Amino acid sequence: MESALQERETPLQEARILGVRVHRVSMMEALQRIEQLIQRREPSLVITADANAVLIALEDAEFHRLMETAPLVTADGAGLLWAGRQLKQPFPERVSGVDLVEQLTRLSHEKGYRLYFLGAAPGVAERAAQNLLIKYPNAQIVGVQHGYFSATDEPAIVAQIAAVRPDVLLVGMGMPRQEKWAWAHRNALDTPVMIGVGGSFDVYAGVVKRAPRWMQRTGCEWLWRLVQDPRKIKKVRNLPRFAWQVWRARKQESPQA
Ligand code: UDP
């Protein structure tokens, strides 16, 4: 018990990207922390942050606060990994929402954790669950709900989630709405871990295809996503602004560089 408590308190290494906090963790460390949070059973938020998340935090005080206080903020995306290297606070690897969904389904298959999928268009989270269950048949996906509900339906949805007592609520409703929504309803949801996973259900449902491995490895996944969904141009347009700010921050830190 004591060793478990000590382990719980081990602080994670942090990077400051343009002043915004992101943990420098591997996928394995992230999963360990999530399991600790499940044991702790206090509502906790996990954020999978990309470059856009940092830009949002710089303009949105509420989201910035969530990034400052969340017990786990992972680096999701080539832009953030690049920034970590530039600012001499490298991340060990990318820990994306998409990969976390699969890894947590695997852990659920192995250890019985109860998962709830919330978000994406009607039918998509169901299909994602069905596809993941083919690979992890003993996973406990205890509920699914699409992410296009009205404010009137909200109390019933929150109650329905709480009633099935998930250990982990995966929320795919886009950033920063998914994080704000989960945190605002944390007491009624009474779920130990809430994770924003963006468009992950679309990937497992087969609605969008994940970029080929070589594109993920070379940091070009954003280009693949843009081709699949041109509405993502808004996010891609922000990348040069992010890169410019990181470059300036690097110059300020080491003027001779
Ligand atoms: N979405 C939703 N409800 C909404 C708006 C969006 O459930 O009101 C879903 C959308 O269908 C998609 C996900 O939220 O599955 C957003 O995906 P995206 O890749 O844009 O996530 P982000 O990168 O913004 O976190």
mmCIF file of C-alpha atoms and ligand atoms in Angstrom:
data_model
loop_
_atom_site.group_PDB
_atom_site.id
_atom_site.type_symbol
_atom_site.label_atom_id
_atom_site.label_comp_id
_atom_site.label_asym_id
_atom_site.label_seq_id
_atom_site.Cartn_x
_atom_site.Cartn_y
_atom_site.Cartn_z
ATOM 1 C CA MET A 1 0.000 0.000 0.000
ATOM 2 C CA GLU A 2 2.720 2.383 1.057
ATOM 3 C CA SER A 3 4.760 1.669 -2.059
ATOM 4 C CA ALA A 4 1.636 2.244 -4.166
ATOM 5 C CA LEU A 5 1.181 5.613 -2.484
ATOM 6 C CA GLN A 6 4.799 6.533 -3.054
ATOM 7 C CA GLU A 7 4.528 5.499 -6.684
ATOM 8 C CA ARG A 8 1.427 7.658 -7.032
ATOM 9 C CA GLU A 9 3.318 10.689 -5.890
ATOM 10 C CA THR A 10 6.273 10.319 -8.263
ATOM 11 C CA PRO A 11 6.118 13.577 -10.198
ATOM 12 C CA LEU A 12 6.174 13.299 -13.962
ATOM 13 C CA GLN A 13 8.766 15.302 -15.875
ATOM 14 C CA GLU A 14 7.296 18.417 -17.412
ATOM 15 C CA ALA A 15 8.148 20.451 -20.486
ATOM 16 C CA ARG A 16 7.144 24.086 -20.894
ATOM 17 C CA ILE A 17 6.187 24.747 -24.484
ATOM 18 C CA LEU A 18 5.560 28.502 -24.880
ATOM 19 C CA GLY A 19 4.854 28.434 -21.149
ATOM 20 C CA VAL A 20 2.285 25.660 -21.473
ATOM 21 C CA ARG A 21 2.779 22.468 -19.467
ATOM 22 C CA VAL A 22 3.083 19.102 -21.224
ATOM 23 C CA HIS A 23 4.422 15.939 -19.557
ATOM 24 C CA ARG A 24 7.495 14.239 -20.963
ATOM 25 C CA VAL A 25 6.225 10.685 -20.778
ATOM 26 C CA SER A 26 6.422 7.554 -22.876
ATOM 27 C CA MET A 27 3.273 5.596 -23.729
ATOM 28 C CA MET A 28 4.162 3.115 -20.981
ATOM 29 C CA GLU A 29 4.526 5.856 -18.349
ATOM 30 C CA ALA A 30 1.261 7.445 -19.494
ATOM 31 C CA LEU A 31 -0.580 4.127 -19.115
ATOM 32 C CA GLN A 32 0.938 3.583 -15.668
ATOM 33 C CA ARG A 33 -0.225 7.026 -14.589
ATOM 34 C CA ILE A 34 -3.717 6.364 -15.961
ATOM 35 C CA GLU A 35 -3.899 3.101 -14.006
ATOM 36 C CA GLN A 36 -2.842 4.969 -10.840
ATOM 37 C CA LEU A 37 -5.584 7.523 -11.484
ATOM 38 C CA ILE A 38 -8.122 4.710 -11.891
ATOM 39 C CA GLN A 39 -7.088 3.355 -8.470
ATOM 40 C CA ARG A 40 -7.244 6.811 -6.901
ATOM 41 C CA ARG A 41 -10.887 7.209 -8.005
ATOM 42 C CA GLU A 42 -11.000 11.005 -7.934
ATOM 43 C CA PRO A 43 -12.265 12.523 -11.181
ATOM 44 C CA SER A 44 -9.126 13.297 -13.212
ATOM 45 C CA LEU A 45 -8.635 14.766 -16.644
ATOM 46 C CA VAL A 46 -6.062 13.536 -19.160
ATOM 47 C CA ILE A 47 -5.253 15.816 -22.100
ATOM 48 C CA THR A 48 -3.626 14.661 -25.327
ATOM 49 C CA ALA A 49 -2.130 17.924 -26.509
ATOM 50 C CA ASP A 50 -0.913 18.837 -29.971
ATOM 51 C CA ALA A 51 0.549 22.140 -31.202
ATOM 52 C CA ASN A 52 -2.959 23.456 -31.588
ATOM 53 C CA ALA A 53 -3.711 22.719 -27.933
ATOM 54 C CA VAL A 54 -0.795 24.950 -26.933
ATOM 55 C CA LEU A 55 -2.111 27.751 -29.155
ATOM 56 C CA ILE A 56 -5.616 27.335 -27.732
ATOM 57 C CA ALA A 57 -4.219 27.462 -24.169
ATOM 58 C CA LEU A 58 -2.436 30.732 -24.950
ATOM 59 C CA GLU A 59 -5.777 32.338 -25.828
ATOM 60 C CA ASP A 60 -8.246 30.509 -23.626
ATOM 61 C CA ALA A 61 -7.707 30.925 -19.878
ATOM 62 C CA GLU A 62 -10.108 28.139 -18.923
ATOM 63 C CA PHE A 63 -8.350 25.608 -21.150
ATOM 64 C CA HIS A 64 -4.950 26.867 -19.991
ATOM 65 C CA ARG A 65 -5.976 26.178 -16.392
ATOM 66 C CA LEU A 66 -7.002 22.649 -17.314
ATOM 67 C CA MET A 67 -3.595 22.070 -18.946
ATOM 68 C CA GLU A 68 -1.873 23.411 -15.817
ATOM 69 C CA THR A 69 -3.772 21.207 -13.406
ATOM 70 C CA ALA A 70 -4.471 17.968 -15.305
ATOM 71 C CA PRO A 71 -2.534 15.080 -13.743
ATOM 72 C CA LEU A 72 -1.464 13.945 -17.212
ATOM 73 C CA VAL A 73 -0.921 15.991 -20.393
ATOM 74 C CA THR A 74 0.668 13.980 -23.210
ATOM 75 C CA ALA A 75 2.402 15.166 -26.373
ATOM 76 C CA ASP A 76 0.337 14.214 -29.397
ATOM 77 C CA GLY A 77 1.674 15.336 -32.734
ATOM 78 C CA ALA A 78 4.841 15.943 -34.679
ATOM 79 C CA GLY A 79 4.632 19.715 -34.128
ATOM 80 C CA LEU A 80 4.851 19.395 -30.369
ATOM 81 C CA LEU A 81 7.632 16.801 -30.553
ATOM 82 C CA TRP A 82 9.580 19.161 -32.793
ATOM 83 C CA ALA A 83 9.022 22.038 -30.346
ATOM 84 C CA GLY A 84 10.268 19.870 -27.475
ATOM 85 C CA ARG A 85 13.512 19.216 -29.361
ATOM 86 C CA GLN A 86 13.931 22.887 -30.261
ATOM 87 C CA LEU A 87 13.425 24.000 -26.678
ATOM 88 C CA LYS A 88 15.780 21.308 -25.333
ATOM 89 C CA GLN A 89 12.980 19.545 -23.463
ATOM 90 C CA PRO A 90 12.526 16.537 -25.731
ATOM 91 C CA PHE A 91 9.554 14.195 -25.398
ATOM 92 C CA PRO A 92 10.398 10.487 -25.328
ATOM 93 C CA GLU A 93 7.699 9.698 -27.893
ATOM 94 C CA ARG A 94 4.329 10.662 -29.183
ATOM 95 C CA VAL A 95 1.428 9.618 -26.956
ATOM 96 C CA SER A 96 -1.630 10.234 -29.105
ATOM 97 C CA GLY A 97 -5.315 9.984 -28.286
ATOM 98 C CA VAL A 98 -5.734 7.433 -31.080
ATOM 99 C CA ASP A 99 -3.028 5.174 -29.625
ATOM 100 C CA LEU A 100 -4.322 5.641 -26.065
ATOM 101 C CA VAL A 101 -7.775 4.418 -27.143
ATOM 102 C CA GLU A 102 -6.273 1.177 -28.440
ATOM 103 C CA GLN A 103 -3.886 0.717 -25.509
ATOM 104 C CA LEU A 104 -6.666 1.271 -22.977
ATOM 105 C CA THR A 105 -8.903 -1.190 -24.833
ATOM 106 C CA ARG A 106 -6.052 -3.724 -24.615
ATOM 107 C CA LEU A 107 -5.667 -3.044 -20.866
ATOM 108 C CA SER A 108 -9.420 -3.387 -20.459
ATOM 109 C CA HIS A 109 -9.236 -6.761 -22.262
ATOM 110 C CA GLU A 110 -6.449 -7.850 -19.910
ATOM 111 C CA LYS A 111 -7.585 -6.335 -16.612
ATOM 112 C CA GLY A 112 -11.299 -5.637 -16.970
ATOM 113 C CA TYR A 113 -11.235 -1.816 -16.808
ATOM 114 C CA ARG A 114 -14.608 -0.395 -17.772
ATOM 115 C CA LEU A 115 -14.520 2.003 -20.753
ATOM 116 C CA TYR A 116 -17.162 4.385 -22.092
ATOM 117 C CA PHE A 117 -16.931 5.863 -25.596
ATOM 118 C CA LEU A 118 -18.536 9.319 -25.908
ATOM 119 C CA GLY A 119 -18.365 11.371 -29.081
ATOM 120 C CA ALA A 120 -18.329 11.424 -32.909
ATOM 121 C CA ALA A 121 -21.345 11.230 -35.224
ATOM 122 C CA PRO A 122 -24.228 8.816 -34.490
ATOM 123 C CA GLY A 123 -23.176 5.192 -35.023
ATOM 124 C CA VAL A 124 -19.446 5.910 -35.182
ATOM 125 C CA ALA A 125 -18.486 5.144 -31.563
ATOM 126 C CA GLU A 126 -20.535 1.891 -31.785
ATOM 127 C CA ARG A 127 -18.641 0.838 -34.885
ATOM 128 C CA ALA A 128 -15.322 1.788 -33.295
ATOM 129 C CA ALA A 129 -16.237 -0.354 -30.263
ATOM 130 C CA GLN A 130 -17.235 -3.300 -32.478
ATOM 131 C CA ASN A 131 -13.985 -3.120 -34.439
ATOM 132 C CA LEU A 132 -11.832 -2.879 -31.306
ATOM 133 C CA LEU A 133 -13.704 -5.809 -29.754
ATOM 134 C CA ILE A 134 -12.627 -8.014 -32.661
ATOM 135 C CA LYS A 135 -9.029 -7.574 -31.547
ATOM 136 C CA TYR A 136 -9.704 -7.320 -27.775
ATOM 137 C CA PRO A 137 -12.817 -9.471 -27.239
ATOM 138 C CA ASN A 138 -12.787 -9.286 -23.433
ATOM 139 C CA ALA A 139 -12.591 -5.488 -23.320
ATOM 140 C CA GLN A 140 -15.346 -3.983 -21.158
ATOM 141 C CA ILE A 141 -16.837 -1.233 -23.310
ATOM 142 C CA VAL A 142 -19.782 -0.513 -21.038
ATOM 143 C CA GLY A 143 -21.447 2.229 -23.074
ATOM 144 C CA VAL A 144 -21.319 4.368 -26.192
ATOM 145 C CA GLN A 145 -22.957 7.701 -26.973
ATOM 146 C CA HIS A 146 -22.574 10.013 -29.953
ATOM 147 C CA GLY A 147 -21.341 13.562 -29.491
ATOM 148 C CA TYR A 148 -24.097 15.517 -31.235
ATOM 149 C CA PHE A 149 -26.574 15.870 -28.380
ATOM 150 C CA SER A 150 -28.484 18.993 -27.329
ATOM 151 C CA ALA A 151 -28.232 20.793 -24.003
ATOM 152 C CA THR A 152 -31.643 19.329 -23.122
ATOM 153 C CA ASP A 153 -30.324 15.775 -23.499
ATOM 154 C CA GLU A 154 -27.204 16.490 -21.470
ATOM 155 C CA PRO A 155 -28.437 15.607 -17.945
ATOM 156 C CA ALA A 156 -29.794 12.242 -19.156
ATOM 157 C CA ILE A 157 -26.515 11.464 -20.930
ATOM 158 C CA VAL A 158 -24.443 12.347 -17.868
ATOM 159 C CA ALA A 159 -26.711 10.185 -15.678
ATOM 160 C CA GLN A 160 -26.531 7.314 -18.157
ATOM 161 C CA ILE A 161 -22.705 7.421 -18.108
ATOM 162 C CA ALA A 162 -22.556 7.571 -14.299
ATOM 163 C CA ALA A 163 -25.005 4.666 -14.041
ATOM 164 C CA VAL A 164 -22.697 2.209 -15.839
ATOM 165 C CA ARG A 165 -19.717 3.222 -13.629
ATOM 166 C CA PRO A 166 -16.903 3.450 -16.179
ATOM 167 C CA ASP A 167 -13.297 3.614 -15.009
ATOM 168 C CA VAL A 168 -12.330 5.600 -18.079
ATOM 169 C CA LEU A 169 -14.481 7.959 -20.137
ATOM 170 C CA LEU A 170 -13.015 8.555 -23.589
ATOM 171 C CA VAL A 171 -14.433 11.806 -24.953
ATOM 172 C CA GLY A 172 -14.082 12.493 -28.675
ATOM 173 C CA MET A 173 -15.874 15.792 -29.256
ATOM 174 C CA GLY A 174 -13.001 17.991 -30.403
ATOM 175 C CA MET A 175 -10.653 20.171 -28.410
ATOM 176 C CA PRO A 176 -11.203 22.179 -26.190
ATOM 177 C CA ARG A 177 -14.903 21.324 -25.904
ATOM 178 C CA GLN A 178 -14.325 17.702 -24.868
ATOM 179 C CA GLU A 179 -11.994 18.662 -21.974
ATOM 180 C CA LYS A 180 -14.218 21.511 -20.755
ATOM 181 C CA TRP A 181 -17.331 19.346 -20.975
ATOM 182 C CA ALA A 182 -15.797 16.444 -19.065
ATOM 183 C CA TRP A 183 -14.373 18.698 -16.361
ATOM 184 C CA ALA A 184 -17.587 20.693 -15.956
ATOM 185 C CA HIS A 185 -19.544 17.458 -15.377
ATOM 186 C CA ARG A 186 -16.879 15.641 -13.335
ATOM 187 C CA ASN A 187 -18.899 15.377 -10.117
ATOM 188 C CA ALA A 188 -22.037 14.029 -11.743
ATOM 189 C CA LEU A 189 -20.054 11.728 -14.076
ATOM 190 C CA ASP A 190 -18.139 10.360 -11.087
ATOM 191 C CA THR A 191 -15.629 8.692 -13.422
ATOM 192 C CA PRO A 192 -11.986 8.398 -12.281
ATOM 193 C CA VAL A 193 -10.362 9.140 -15.640
ATOM 194 C CA MET A 194 -11.677 11.327 -18.448
ATOM 195 C CA ILE A 195 -9.564 11.587 -21.591
ATOM 196 C CA GLY A 196 -10.077 13.843 -24.599
ATOM 197 C CA VAL A 197 -9.388 11.736 -27.683
ATOM 198 C CA GLY A 198 -10.507 14.009 -30.567
ATOM 199 C CA GLY A 199 -11.356 12.133 -33.752
ATOM 200 C CA SER A 200 -10.143 8.701 -32.533
ATOM 201 C CA PHE A 201 -13.524 6.971 -32.884
ATOM 202 C CA ASP A 202 -13.613 8.002 -36.553
ATOM 203 C CA VAL A 203 -10.299 6.188 -37.014
ATOM 204 C CA TYR A 204 -11.413 2.905 -35.369
ATOM 205 C CA ALA A 205 -14.800 3.030 -37.072
ATOM 206 C CA GLY A 206 -12.987 3.291 -40.413
ATOM 207 C CA VAL A 207 -14.608 6.666 -41.197
ATOM 208 C CA VAL A 208 -11.144 8.167 -41.621
ATOM 209 C CA LYS A 209 -8.038 6.171 -42.357
ATOM 210 C CA ARG A 210 -4.951 6.558 -40.222
ATOM 211 C CA ALA A 211 -1.891 7.803 -42.106
ATOM 212 C CA PRO A 212 0.567 5.133 -43.260
ATOM 213 C CA ARG A 213 3.289 4.383 -40.705
ATOM 214 C CA TRP A 214 5.985 6.121 -42.741
ATOM 215 C CA MET A 215 3.943 9.337 -42.711
ATOM 216 C CA GLN A 216 3.417 9.075 -38.943
ATOM 217 C CA ARG A 217 7.147 8.457 -38.470
ATOM 218 C CA THR A 218 8.255 11.352 -40.623
ATOM 219 C CA GLY A 219 5.857 13.786 -38.966
ATOM 220 C CA CYS A 220 3.599 14.194 -42.009
ATOM 221 C CA GLU A 221 0.395 12.827 -40.530
ATOM 222 C CA TRP A 222 -1.095 16.333 -40.551
ATOM 223 C CA LEU A 223 -0.841 16.338 -44.382
ATOM 224 C CA TRP A 224 -2.696 13.013 -44.592
ATOM 225 C CA ARG A 225 -5.422 14.334 -42.281
ATOM 226 C CA LEU A 226 -5.748 17.489 -44.322
ATOM 227 C CA VAL A 227 -6.276 15.516 -47.524
ATOM 228 C CA GLN A 228 -8.924 13.360 -45.785
ATOM 229 C CA ASP A 229 -10.714 16.326 -44.235
ATOM 230 C CA PRO A 230 -10.020 19.714 -45.847
ATOM 231 C CA ARG A 231 -11.862 21.435 -42.957
ATOM 232 C CA LYS A 232 -8.697 20.763 -40.966
ATOM 233 C CA ILE A 233 -7.055 23.595 -42.901
ATOM 234 C CA LYS A 234 -7.845 25.868 -39.939
ATOM 235 C CA LYS A 235 -5.559 23.809 -37.721
ATOM 236 C CA VAL A 236 -2.824 23.385 -40.319
ATOM 237 C CA ARG A 237 -2.812 27.142 -40.955
ATOM 238 C CA ASN A 238 -1.883 27.601 -37.287
ATOM 239 C CA LEU A 239 1.247 25.466 -37.524
ATOM 240 C CA PRO A 240 3.552 28.140 -38.989
ATOM 241 C CA ARG A 241 2.418 30.536 -36.217
ATOM 242 C CA PHE A 242 3.285 27.865 -33.645
ATOM 243 C CA ALA A 243 6.666 27.181 -35.271
ATOM 244 C CA TRP A 244 7.454 30.912 -35.380
ATOM 245 C CA GLN A 245 6.672 31.369 -31.689
ATOM 246 C CA VAL A 246 8.795 28.335 -30.748
ATOM 247 C CA TRP A 247 11.651 29.619 -32.872
ATOM 248 C CA ARG A 248 11.468 33.032 -31.177
ATOM 249 C CA ALA A 249 11.338 31.416 -27.722
ATOM 250 C CA ARG A 250 14.425 29.401 -28.601
ATOM 251 C CA LYS A 251 16.273 32.534 -29.718
ATOM 252 C CA GLN A 252 15.395 34.284 -26.456
ATOM 253 C CA GLU A 253 16.708 31.334 -24.445
ATOM 254 C CA SER A 254 20.000 31.086 -26.314
ATOM 255 C CA PRO A 255 20.658 34.380 -28.151
ATOM 256 C CA GLN A 256 23.895 33.085 -29.644
ATOM 257 C CA ALA A 257 22.106 30.151 -31.371
HETATM 258 N N1 UDP B 1 -17.653 15.955 -32.629
HETATM 259 C C1 UDP B 1 -18.681 15.615 -31.746
HETATM 260 N N2 UDP B 1 -19.619 16.562 -31.435
HETATM 261 C C2 UDP B 1 -19.559 17.832 -31.945
HETATM 262 C C3 UDP B 1 -18.498 18.183 -32.805
HETATM 263 C C4 UDP B 1 -17.540 17.218 -33.115
HETATM 264 O O1 UDP B 1 -18.745 14.482 -31.266
HETATM 265 O O2 UDP B 1 -20.432 18.628 -31.603
HETATM 266 C C5 UDP B 1 -16.666 14.916 -32.973
HETATM 267 C C6 UDP B 1 -16.390 14.762 -34.446
HETATM 268 O O3 UDP B 1 -17.399 13.950 -35.023
HETATM 269 C C7 UDP B 1 -15.024 14.101 -34.426
HETATM 270 C C8 UDP B 1 -14.387 14.724 -33.187
HETATM 271 O O4 UDP B 1 -15.441 15.316 -32.443
HETATM 272 O O5 UDP B 1 -15.152 12.710 -34.248
HETATM 273 C C9 UDP B 1 -13.356 15.836 -33.484
HETATM 274 O O6 UDP B 1 -12.325 15.327 -34.170
HETATM 275 P P1 UDP B 1 -10.987 16.162 -34.446
HETATM 276 O O7 UDP B 1 -10.031 15.256 -35.109
HETATM 277 O O8 UDP B 1 -11.340 17.462 -35.125
HETATM 278 O O9 UDP B 1 -10.539 16.439 -32.943
HETATM 279 P P2 UDP B 1 -9.524 17.490 -32.363
HETATM 280 O O10 UDP B 1 -8.249 17.314 -33.122
HETATM 281 O O11 UDP B 1 -10.171 18.835 -32.525
HETATM 282 O O12 UDP B 1 -9.417 17.108 -30.917
#
